[in-house]
PDB file of C-alpha atoms in Angstrom:
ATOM      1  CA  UNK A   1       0.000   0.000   0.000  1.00 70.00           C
ATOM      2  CA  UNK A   2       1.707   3.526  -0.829  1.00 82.00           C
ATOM      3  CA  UNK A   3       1.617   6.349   1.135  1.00 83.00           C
ATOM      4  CA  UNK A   4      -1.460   8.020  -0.309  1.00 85.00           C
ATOM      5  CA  UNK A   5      -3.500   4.657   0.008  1.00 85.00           C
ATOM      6  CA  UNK A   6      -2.447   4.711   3.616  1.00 84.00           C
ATOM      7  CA  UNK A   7      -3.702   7.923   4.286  1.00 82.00           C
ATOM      8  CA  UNK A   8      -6.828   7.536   2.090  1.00 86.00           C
ATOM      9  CA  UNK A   9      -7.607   4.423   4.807  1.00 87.00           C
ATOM     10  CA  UNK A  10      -6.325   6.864   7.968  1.00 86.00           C
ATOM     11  CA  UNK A  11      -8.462   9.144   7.325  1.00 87.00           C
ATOM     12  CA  UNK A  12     -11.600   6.990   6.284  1.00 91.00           C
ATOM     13  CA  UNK A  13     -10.926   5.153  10.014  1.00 91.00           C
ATOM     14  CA  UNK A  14     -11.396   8.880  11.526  1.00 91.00           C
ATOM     15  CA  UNK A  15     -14.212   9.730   9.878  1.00 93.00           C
ATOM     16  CA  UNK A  16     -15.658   6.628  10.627  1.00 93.00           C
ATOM     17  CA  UNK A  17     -14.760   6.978  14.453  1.00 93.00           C
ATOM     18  CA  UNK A  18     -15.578  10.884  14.246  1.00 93.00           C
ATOM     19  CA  UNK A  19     -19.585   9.313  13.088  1.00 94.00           C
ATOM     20  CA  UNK A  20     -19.699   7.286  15.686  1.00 93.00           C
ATOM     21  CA  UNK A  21     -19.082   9.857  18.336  1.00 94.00           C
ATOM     22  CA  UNK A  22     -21.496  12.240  16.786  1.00 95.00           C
ATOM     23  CA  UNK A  23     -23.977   9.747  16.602  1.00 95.00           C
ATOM     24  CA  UNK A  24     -23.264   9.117  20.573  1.00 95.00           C
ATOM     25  CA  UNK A  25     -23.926  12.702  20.951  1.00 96.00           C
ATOM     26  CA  UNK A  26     -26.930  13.319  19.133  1.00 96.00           C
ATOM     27  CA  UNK A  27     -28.470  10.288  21.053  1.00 94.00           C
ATOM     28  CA  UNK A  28     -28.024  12.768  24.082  1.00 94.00           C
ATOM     29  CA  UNK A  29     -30.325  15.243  25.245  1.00 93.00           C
ATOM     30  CA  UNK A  30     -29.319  19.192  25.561  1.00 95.00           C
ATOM     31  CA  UNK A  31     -28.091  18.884  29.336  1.00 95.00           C
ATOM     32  CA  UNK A  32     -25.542  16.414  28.435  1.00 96.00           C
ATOM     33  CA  UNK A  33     -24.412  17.697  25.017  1.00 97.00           C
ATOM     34  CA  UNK A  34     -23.894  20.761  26.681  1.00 97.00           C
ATOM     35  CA  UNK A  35     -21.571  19.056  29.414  1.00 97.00           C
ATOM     36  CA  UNK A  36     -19.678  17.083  26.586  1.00 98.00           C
ATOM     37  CA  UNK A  37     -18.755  20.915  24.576  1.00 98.00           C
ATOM     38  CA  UNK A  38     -17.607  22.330  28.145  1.00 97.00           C
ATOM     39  CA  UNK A  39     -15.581  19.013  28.417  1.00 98.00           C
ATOM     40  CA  UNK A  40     -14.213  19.243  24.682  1.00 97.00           C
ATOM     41  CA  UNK A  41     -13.435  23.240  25.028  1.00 97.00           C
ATOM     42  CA  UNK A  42     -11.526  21.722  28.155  1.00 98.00           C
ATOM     43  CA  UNK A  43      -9.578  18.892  26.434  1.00 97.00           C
ATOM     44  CA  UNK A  44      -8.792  21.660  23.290  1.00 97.00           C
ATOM     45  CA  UNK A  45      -7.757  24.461  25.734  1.00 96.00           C
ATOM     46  CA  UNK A  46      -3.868  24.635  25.371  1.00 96.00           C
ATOM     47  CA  UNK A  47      -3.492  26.190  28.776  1.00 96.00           C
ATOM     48  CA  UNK A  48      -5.507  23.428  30.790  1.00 97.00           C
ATOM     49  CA  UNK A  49      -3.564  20.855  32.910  1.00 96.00           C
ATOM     50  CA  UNK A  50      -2.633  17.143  32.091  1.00 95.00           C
ATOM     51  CA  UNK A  51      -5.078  16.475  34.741  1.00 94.00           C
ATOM     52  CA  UNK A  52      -8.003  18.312  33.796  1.00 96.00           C
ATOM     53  CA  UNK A  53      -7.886  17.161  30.151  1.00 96.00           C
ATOM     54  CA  UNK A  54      -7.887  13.474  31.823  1.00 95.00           C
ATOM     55  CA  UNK A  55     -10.647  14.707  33.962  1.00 96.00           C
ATOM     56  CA  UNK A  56     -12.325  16.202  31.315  1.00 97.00           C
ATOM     57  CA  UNK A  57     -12.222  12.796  28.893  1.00 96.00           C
ATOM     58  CA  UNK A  58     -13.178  10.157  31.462  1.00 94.00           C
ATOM     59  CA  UNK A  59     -16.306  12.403  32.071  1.00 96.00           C
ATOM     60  CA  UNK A  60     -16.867  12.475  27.988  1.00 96.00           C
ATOM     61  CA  UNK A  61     -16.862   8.818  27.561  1.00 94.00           C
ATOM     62  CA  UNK A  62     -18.802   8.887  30.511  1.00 94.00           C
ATOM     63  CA  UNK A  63     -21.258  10.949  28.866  1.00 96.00           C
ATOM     64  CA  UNK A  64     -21.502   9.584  25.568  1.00 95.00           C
ATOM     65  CA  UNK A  65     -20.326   5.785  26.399  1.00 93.00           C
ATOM     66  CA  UNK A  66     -21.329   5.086  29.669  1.00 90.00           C
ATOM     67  CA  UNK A  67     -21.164   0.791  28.664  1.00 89.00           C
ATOM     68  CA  UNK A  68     -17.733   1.327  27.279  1.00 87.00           C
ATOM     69  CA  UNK A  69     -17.147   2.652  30.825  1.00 84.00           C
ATOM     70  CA  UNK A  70     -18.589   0.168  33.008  1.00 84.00           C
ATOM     71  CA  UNK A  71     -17.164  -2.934  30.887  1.00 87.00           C
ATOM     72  CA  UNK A  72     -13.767  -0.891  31.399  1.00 84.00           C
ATOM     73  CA  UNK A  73     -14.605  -1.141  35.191  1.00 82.00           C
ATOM     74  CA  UNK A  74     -15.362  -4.950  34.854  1.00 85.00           C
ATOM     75  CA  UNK A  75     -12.372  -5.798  33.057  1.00 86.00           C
ATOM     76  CA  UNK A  76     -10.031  -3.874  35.515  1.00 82.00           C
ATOM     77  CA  UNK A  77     -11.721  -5.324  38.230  1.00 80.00           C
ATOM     78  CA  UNK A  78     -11.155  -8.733  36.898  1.00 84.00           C
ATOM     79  CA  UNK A  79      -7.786  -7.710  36.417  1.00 80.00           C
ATOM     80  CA  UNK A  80      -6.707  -7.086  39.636  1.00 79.00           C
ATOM     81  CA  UNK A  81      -8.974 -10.094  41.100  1.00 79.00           C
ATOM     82  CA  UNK A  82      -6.179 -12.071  42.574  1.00 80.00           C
ATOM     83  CA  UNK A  83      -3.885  -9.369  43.518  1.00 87.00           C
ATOM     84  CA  UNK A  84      -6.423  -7.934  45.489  1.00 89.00           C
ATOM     85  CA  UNK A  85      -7.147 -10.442  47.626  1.00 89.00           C
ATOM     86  CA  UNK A  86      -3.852 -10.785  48.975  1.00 91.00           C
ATOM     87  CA  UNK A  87      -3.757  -6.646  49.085  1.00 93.00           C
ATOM     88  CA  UNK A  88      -6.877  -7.199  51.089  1.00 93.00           C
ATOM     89  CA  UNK A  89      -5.545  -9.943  53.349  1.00 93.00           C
ATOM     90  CA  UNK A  90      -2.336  -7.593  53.966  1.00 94.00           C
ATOM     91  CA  UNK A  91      -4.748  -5.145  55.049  1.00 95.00           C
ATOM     92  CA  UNK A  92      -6.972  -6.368  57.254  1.00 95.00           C
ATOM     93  CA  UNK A  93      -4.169  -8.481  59.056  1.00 96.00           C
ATOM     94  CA  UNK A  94      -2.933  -4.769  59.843  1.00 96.00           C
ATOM     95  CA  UNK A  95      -6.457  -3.357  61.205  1.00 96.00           C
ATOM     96  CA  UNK A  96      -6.630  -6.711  63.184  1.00 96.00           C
ATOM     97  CA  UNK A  97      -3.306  -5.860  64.735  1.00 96.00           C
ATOM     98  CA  UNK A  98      -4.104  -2.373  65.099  1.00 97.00           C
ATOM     99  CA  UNK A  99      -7.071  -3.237  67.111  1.00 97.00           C
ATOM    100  CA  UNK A 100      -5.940  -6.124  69.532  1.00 97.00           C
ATOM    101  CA  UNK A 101      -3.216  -3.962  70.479  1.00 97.00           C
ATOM    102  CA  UNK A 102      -5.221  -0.748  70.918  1.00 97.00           C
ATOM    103  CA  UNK A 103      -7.906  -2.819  73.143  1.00 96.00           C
ATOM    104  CA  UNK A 104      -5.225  -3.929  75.285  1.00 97.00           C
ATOM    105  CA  UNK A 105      -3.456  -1.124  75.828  1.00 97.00           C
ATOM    106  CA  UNK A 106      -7.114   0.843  76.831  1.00 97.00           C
ATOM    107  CA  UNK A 107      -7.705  -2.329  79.144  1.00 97.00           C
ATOM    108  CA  UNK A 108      -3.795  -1.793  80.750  1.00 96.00           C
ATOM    109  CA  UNK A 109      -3.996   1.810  81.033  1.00 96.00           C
ATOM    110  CA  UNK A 110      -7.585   1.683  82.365  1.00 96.00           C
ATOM    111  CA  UNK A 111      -8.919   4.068  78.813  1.00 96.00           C
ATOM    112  CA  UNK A 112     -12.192   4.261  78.116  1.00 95.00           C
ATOM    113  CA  UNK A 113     -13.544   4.312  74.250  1.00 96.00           C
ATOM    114  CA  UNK A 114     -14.794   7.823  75.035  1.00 95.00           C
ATOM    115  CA  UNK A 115     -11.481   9.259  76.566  1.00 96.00           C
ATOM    116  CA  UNK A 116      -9.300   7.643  73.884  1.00 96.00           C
ATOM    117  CA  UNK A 117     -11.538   9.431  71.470  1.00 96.00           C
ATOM    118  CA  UNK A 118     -11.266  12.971  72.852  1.00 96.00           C
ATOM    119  CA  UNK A 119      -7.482  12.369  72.570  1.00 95.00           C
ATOM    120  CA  UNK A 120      -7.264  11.055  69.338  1.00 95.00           C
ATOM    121  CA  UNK A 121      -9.752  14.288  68.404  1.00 95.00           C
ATOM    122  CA  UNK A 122     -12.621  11.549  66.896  1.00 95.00           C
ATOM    123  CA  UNK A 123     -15.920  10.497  67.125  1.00 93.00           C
ATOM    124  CA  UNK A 124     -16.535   8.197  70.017  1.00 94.00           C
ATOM    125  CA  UNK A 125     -18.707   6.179  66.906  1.00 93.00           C
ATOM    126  CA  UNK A 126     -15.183   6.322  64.769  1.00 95.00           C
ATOM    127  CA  UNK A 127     -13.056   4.353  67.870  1.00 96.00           C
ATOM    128  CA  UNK A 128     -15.986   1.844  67.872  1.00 95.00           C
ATOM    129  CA  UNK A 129     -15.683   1.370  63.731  1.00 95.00           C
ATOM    130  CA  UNK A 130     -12.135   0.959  64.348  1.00 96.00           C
ATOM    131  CA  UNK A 131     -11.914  -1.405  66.717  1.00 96.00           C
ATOM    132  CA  UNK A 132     -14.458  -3.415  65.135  1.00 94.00           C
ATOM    133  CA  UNK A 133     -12.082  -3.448  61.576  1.00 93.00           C
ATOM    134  CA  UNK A 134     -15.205  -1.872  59.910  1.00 93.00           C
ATOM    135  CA  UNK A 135     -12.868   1.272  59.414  1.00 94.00           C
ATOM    136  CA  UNK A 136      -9.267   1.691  58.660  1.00 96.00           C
ATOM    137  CA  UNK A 137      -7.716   4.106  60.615  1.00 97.00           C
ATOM    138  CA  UNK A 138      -5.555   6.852  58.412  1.00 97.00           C
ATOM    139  CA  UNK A 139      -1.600   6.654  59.488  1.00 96.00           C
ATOM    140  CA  UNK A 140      -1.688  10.004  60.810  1.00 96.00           C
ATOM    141  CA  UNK A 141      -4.431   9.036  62.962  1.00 97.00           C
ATOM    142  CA  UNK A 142      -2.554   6.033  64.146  1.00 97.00           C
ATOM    143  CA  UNK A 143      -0.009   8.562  65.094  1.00 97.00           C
ATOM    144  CA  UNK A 144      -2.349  10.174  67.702  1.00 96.00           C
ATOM    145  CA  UNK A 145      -3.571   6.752  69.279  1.00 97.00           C
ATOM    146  CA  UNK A 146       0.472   6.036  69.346  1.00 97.00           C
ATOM    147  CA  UNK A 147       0.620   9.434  71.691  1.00 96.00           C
ATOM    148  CA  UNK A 148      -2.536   8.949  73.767  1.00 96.00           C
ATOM    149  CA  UNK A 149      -0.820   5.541  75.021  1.00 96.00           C
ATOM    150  CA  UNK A 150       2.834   6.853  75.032  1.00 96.00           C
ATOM    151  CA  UNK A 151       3.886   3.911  72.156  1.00 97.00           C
ATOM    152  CA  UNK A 152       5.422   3.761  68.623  1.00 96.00           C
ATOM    153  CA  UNK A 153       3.011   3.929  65.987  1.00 96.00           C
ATOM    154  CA  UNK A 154       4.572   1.040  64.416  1.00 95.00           C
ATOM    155  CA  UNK A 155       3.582  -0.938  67.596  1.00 95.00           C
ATOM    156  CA  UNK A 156       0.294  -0.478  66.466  1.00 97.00           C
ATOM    157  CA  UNK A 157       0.556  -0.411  62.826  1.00 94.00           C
ATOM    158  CA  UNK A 158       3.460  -2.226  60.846  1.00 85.00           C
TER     159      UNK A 158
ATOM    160  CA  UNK B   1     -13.977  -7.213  51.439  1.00 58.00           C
ATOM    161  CA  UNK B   2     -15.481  -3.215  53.015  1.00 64.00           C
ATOM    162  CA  UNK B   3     -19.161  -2.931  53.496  1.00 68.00           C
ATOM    163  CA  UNK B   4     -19.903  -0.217  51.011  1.00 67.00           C
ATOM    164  CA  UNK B   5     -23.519   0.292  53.288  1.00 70.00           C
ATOM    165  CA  UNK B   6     -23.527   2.345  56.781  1.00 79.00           C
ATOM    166  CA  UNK B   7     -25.784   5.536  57.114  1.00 86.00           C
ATOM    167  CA  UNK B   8     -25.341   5.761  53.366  1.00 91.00           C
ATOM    168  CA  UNK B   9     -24.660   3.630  50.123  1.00 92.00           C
ATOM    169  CA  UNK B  10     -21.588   5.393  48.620  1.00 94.00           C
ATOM    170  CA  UNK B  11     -21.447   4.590  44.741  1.00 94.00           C
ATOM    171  CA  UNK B  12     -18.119   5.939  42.698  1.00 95.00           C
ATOM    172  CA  UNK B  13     -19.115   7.415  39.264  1.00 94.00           C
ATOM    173  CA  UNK B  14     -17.333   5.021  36.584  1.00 92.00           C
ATOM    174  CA  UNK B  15     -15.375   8.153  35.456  1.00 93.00           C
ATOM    175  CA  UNK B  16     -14.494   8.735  38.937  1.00 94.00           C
ATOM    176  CA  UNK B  17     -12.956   4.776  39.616  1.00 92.00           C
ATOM    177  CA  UNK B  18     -11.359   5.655  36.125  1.00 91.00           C
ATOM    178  CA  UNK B  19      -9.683   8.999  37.665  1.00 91.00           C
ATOM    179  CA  UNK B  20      -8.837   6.431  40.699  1.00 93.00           C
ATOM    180  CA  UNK B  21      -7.205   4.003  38.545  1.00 90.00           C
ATOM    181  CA  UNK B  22      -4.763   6.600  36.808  1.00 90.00           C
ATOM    182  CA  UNK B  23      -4.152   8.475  40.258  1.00 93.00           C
ATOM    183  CA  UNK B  24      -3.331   4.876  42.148  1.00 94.00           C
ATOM    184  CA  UNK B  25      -2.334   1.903  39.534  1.00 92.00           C
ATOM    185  CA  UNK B  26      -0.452   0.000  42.335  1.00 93.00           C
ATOM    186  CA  UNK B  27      -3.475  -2.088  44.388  1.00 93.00           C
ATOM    187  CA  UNK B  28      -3.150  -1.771  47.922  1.00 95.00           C
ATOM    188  CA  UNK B  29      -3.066   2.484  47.065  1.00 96.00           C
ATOM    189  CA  UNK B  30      -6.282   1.996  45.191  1.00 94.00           C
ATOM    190  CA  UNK B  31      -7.555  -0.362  48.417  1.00 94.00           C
ATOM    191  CA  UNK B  32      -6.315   2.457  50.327  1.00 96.00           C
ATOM    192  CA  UNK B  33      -8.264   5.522  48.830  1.00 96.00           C
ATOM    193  CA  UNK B  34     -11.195   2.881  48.882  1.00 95.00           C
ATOM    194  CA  UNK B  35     -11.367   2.171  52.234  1.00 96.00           C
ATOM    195  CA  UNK B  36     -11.067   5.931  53.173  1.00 97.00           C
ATOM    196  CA  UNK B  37     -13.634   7.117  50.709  1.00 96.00           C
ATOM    197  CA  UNK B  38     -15.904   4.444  51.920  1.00 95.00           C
ATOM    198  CA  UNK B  39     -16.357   5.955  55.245  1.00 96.00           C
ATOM    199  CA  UNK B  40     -18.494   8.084  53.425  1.00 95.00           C
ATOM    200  CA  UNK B  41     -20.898   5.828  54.336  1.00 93.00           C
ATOM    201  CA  UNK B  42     -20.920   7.474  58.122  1.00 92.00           C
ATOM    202  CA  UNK B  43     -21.637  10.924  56.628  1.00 91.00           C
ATOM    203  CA  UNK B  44     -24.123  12.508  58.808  1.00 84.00           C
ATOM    204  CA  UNK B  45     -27.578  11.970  57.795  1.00 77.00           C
ATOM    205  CA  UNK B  46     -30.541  15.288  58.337  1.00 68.00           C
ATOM    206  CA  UNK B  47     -28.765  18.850  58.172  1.00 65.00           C
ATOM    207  CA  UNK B  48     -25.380  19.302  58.355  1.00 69.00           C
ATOM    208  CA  UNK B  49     -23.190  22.131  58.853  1.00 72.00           C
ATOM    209  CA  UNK B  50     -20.522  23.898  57.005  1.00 75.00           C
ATOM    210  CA  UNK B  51     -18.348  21.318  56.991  1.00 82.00           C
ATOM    211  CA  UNK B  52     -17.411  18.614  59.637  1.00 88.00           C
ATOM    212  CA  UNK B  53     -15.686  15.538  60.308  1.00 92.00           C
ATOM    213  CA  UNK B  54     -16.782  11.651  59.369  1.00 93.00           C
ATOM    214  CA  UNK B  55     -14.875   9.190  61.158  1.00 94.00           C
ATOM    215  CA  UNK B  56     -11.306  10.678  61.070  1.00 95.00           C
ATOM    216  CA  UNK B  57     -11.199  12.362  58.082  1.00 96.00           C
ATOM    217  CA  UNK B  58     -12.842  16.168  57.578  1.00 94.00           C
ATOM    218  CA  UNK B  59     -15.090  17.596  54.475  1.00 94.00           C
ATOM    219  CA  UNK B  60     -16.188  20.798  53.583  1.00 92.00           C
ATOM    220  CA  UNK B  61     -18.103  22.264  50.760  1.00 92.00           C
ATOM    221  CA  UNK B  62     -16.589  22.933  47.119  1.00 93.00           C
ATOM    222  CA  UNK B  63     -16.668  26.723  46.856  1.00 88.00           C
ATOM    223  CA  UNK B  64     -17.714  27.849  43.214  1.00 84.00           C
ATOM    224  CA  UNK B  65     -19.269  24.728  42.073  1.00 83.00           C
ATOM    225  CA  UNK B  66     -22.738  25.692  43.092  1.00 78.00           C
ATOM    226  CA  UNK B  67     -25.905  25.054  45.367  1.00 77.00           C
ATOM    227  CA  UNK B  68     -27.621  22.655  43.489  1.00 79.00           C
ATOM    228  CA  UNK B  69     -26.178  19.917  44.358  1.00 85.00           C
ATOM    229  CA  UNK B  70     -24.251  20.403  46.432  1.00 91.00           C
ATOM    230  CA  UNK B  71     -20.386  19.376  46.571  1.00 95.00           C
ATOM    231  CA  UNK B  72     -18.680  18.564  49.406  1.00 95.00           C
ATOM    232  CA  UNK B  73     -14.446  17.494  49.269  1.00 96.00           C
ATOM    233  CA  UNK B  74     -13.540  14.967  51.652  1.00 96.00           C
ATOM    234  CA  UNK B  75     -10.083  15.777  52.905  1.00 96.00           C
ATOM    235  CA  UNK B  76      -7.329  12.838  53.089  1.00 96.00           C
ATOM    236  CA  UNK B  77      -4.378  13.347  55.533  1.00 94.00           C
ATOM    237  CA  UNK B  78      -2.607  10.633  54.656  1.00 95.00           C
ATOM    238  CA  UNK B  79      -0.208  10.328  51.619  1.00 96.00           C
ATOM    239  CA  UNK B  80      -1.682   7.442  48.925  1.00 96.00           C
ATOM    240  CA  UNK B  81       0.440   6.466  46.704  1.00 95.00           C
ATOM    241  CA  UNK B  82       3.226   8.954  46.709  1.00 95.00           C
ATOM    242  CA  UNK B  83       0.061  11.461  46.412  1.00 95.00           C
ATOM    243  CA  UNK B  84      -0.440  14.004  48.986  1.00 95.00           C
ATOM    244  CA  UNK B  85      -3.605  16.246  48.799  1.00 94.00           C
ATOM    245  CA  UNK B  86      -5.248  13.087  47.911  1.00 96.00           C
ATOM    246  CA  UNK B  87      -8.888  14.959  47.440  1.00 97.00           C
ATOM    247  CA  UNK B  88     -12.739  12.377  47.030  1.00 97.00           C
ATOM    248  CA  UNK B  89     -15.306  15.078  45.669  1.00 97.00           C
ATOM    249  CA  UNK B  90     -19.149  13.621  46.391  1.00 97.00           C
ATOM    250  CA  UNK B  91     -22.607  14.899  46.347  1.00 96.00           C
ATOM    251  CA  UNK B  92     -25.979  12.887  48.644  1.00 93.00           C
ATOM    252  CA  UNK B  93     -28.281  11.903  45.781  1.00 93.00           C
ATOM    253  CA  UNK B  94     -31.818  13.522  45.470  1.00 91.00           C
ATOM    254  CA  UNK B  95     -33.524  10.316  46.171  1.00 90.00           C
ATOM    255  CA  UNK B  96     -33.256   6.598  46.235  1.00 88.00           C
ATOM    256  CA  UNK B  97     -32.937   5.039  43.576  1.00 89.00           C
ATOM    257  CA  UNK B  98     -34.639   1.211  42.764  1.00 86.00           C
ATOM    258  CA  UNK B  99     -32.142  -1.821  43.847  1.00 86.00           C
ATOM    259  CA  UNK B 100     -30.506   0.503  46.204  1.00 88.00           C
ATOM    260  CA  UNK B 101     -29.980  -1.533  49.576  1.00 89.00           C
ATOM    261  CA  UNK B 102     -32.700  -1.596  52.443  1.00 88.00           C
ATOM    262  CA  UNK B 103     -31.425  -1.407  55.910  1.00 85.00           C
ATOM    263  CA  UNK B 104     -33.784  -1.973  58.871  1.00 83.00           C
ATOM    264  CA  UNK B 105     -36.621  -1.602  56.391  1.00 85.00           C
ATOM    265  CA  UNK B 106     -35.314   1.840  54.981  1.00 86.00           C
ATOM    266  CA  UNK B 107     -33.969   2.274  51.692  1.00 88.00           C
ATOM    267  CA  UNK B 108     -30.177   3.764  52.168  1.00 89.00           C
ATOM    268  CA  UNK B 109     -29.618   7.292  51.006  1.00 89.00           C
ATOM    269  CA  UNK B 110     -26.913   7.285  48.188  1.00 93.00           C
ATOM    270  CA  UNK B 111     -23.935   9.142  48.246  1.00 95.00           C
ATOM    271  CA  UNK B 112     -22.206   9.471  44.710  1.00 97.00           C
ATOM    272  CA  UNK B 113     -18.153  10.183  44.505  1.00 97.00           C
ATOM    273  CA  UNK B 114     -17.745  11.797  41.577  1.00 97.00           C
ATOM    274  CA  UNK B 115     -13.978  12.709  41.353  1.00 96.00           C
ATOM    275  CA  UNK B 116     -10.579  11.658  43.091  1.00 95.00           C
ATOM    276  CA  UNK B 117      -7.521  13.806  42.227  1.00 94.00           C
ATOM    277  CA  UNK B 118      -4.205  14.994  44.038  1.00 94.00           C
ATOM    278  CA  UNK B 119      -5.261  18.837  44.947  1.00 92.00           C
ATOM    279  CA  UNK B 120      -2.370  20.682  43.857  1.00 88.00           C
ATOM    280  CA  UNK B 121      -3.511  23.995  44.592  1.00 87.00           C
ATOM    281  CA  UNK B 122      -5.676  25.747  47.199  1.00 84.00           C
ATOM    282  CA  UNK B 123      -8.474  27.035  44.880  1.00 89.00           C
ATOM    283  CA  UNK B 124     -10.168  24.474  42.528  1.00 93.00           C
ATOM    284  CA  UNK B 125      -9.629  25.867  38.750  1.00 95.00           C
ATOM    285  CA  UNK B 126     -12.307  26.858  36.598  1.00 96.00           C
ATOM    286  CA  UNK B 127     -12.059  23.284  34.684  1.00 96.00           C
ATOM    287  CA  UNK B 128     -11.540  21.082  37.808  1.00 96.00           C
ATOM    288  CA  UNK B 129     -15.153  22.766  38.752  1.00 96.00           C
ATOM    289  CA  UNK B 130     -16.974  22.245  35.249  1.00 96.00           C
ATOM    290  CA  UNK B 131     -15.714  18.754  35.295  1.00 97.00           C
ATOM    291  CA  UNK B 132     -17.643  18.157  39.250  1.00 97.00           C
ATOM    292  CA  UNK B 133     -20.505  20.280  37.845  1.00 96.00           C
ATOM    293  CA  UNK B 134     -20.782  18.282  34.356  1.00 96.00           C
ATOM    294  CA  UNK B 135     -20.548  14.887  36.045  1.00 97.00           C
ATOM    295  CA  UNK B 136     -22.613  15.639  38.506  1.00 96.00           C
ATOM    296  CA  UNK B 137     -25.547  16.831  35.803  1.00 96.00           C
ATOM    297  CA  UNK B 138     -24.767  13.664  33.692  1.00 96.00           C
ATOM    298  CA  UNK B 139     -25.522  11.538  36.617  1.00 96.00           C
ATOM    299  CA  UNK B 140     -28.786  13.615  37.812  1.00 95.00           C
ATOM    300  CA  UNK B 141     -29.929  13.683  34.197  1.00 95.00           C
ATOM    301  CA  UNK B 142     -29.458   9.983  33.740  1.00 93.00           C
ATOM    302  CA  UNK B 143     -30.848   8.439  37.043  1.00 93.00           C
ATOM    303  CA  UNK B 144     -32.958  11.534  38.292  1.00 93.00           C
ATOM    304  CA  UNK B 145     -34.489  12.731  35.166  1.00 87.00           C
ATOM    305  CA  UNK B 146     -33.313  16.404  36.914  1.00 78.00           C
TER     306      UNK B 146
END
């Protein structure tokens, strides 16, 4: 195929892509066409960030190809399937840790749930969630609970 | 695997797990900024004020991205993937929806995430808040008819 013939075809595979879209968009109604221009303005605009333009495209295949998007979702979470079970294992190993030790150290330095929470500047409801492993607890905040008992944080957290 | 029910259902917008997936491609960093933006799920049902604190991580309304809905940015200390300013921007849903989950007889309020990004500056820029506002509509339009 010569160069010519190659961008004969190039060009007939854009068009044919560009219809598509268009299609996609007419299928909308006003509201959402007129979210997919802002979106396009954004992704054209030489002065918006790498970010924004991502932004800005995830929310127009959103828009106009919301299957494409979920069997995207599917497929990445069958992906990551067997990773993230271990991941998940790792983690709640950690919260498990995190709250044996916590309960013992409130039972050896006489703390109640309510007291550790004032400390730790939380909800008395957000100790409770943590202890039962229905929340994780954010590193910084295992930093406080580390100064209300006068440990490491790694004692509590690896 | 995290309960994604409490006071709340807490659904991500596909774009938004797709903004989650470029942000944090390593696993346990995307398990991570899951299991903080699911305490959403605690987000204090009936009025609430300005901005507050669920669980141990604070929110507070997006200024400049309108009343209706309302935004709200939860806040994440910690740093996620070599991310700091790791930001989860949600809105509570008009209304249940059908299929949504019934607790104690009571069909859950939703809460919808609809972006996750590394803040990089105080102020939100003009396109970071078209982008809330247009997903935001898209997902109104499509399951609200609003």
């Amino acid at each position: 195929m010569n160069a010519s013939a190659v961008l004969s075809e190039l060009f007939a595979t854009q068009t044919r892509q560009f219809a598509q879209i268009m299609g996609a968009f007419q299928e909308c109604d006003e509201d959402i066409q007129a979210v997919v221009l802002e979106m396009v303005d954004i992704v054209n605009d030489e002065s918006a960030t790498g970010d924004e333009k991502d932004a800005a495209t995830n929310t127009i295949v959103e828009a106009l190809f919301p299957s494409l998007m979920q069997d995207m979702t599917q497929q990445e979470r069958k992906a990551r399937q067997g990773e993230a079970g271990n991941v998940l294992a790792e983690m709640a190993d950690e919260e498990s840790h995190f709250a044996d030790r916590v309960n013992a150290l409130m039972a050896q330095q006489g703390i109640t749930q309510t007291e550790l929470a004032e400390k730790v500047g939380v909800g008395q409801s957000a100790i409770a969630n943590m202890l039962s492993r229905k929340s994780r607890p954010q590193r910084k905040t295992v930093a406080r609970f580390a100064e209300a008992f006068g440990v490491d944080a790694s004692e509590l957290m690896p | 695997m995290d309960s994604i029910c409490g006071h709340y259902y807490v659904k991500p917008t596909d774009s938004a797990r797709s903004d989650a997936r470029k942000w944090f491609p390593r696993t346990r960093d995307y398990y991570e900024l899951r299991k903080q933006a699911l305490k959403l799920r605690w987000w204090p049902t009936g009025s609430v004020g300005e901005h507050g604190q669920v669980e141990d991580l604070h929110w507070e309304p997006v200024k400049g991205a309108g009343q209706s809905p309302k935004i709200h940015e939860l806040i994440i200390d910690d740093i996620i993937g070599g991310h700091d300013n790791v930001r989860v921007y949600f809105m509570v849903a008009p209304r249940p929806l059908d299929g949504d989950p019934v607790v104690d007889g009571k069909i859950l309020p939703r809460i919808w995430i609809l972006r996750t990004m590394q803040k990089k500056t105080q102020k939100l820029s003009n396109n970071d808040l078209s982008v809330l506002r247009g997903r935001a509509k898209i997902i109104l339009k499509r399951h609200y008819g609003s």
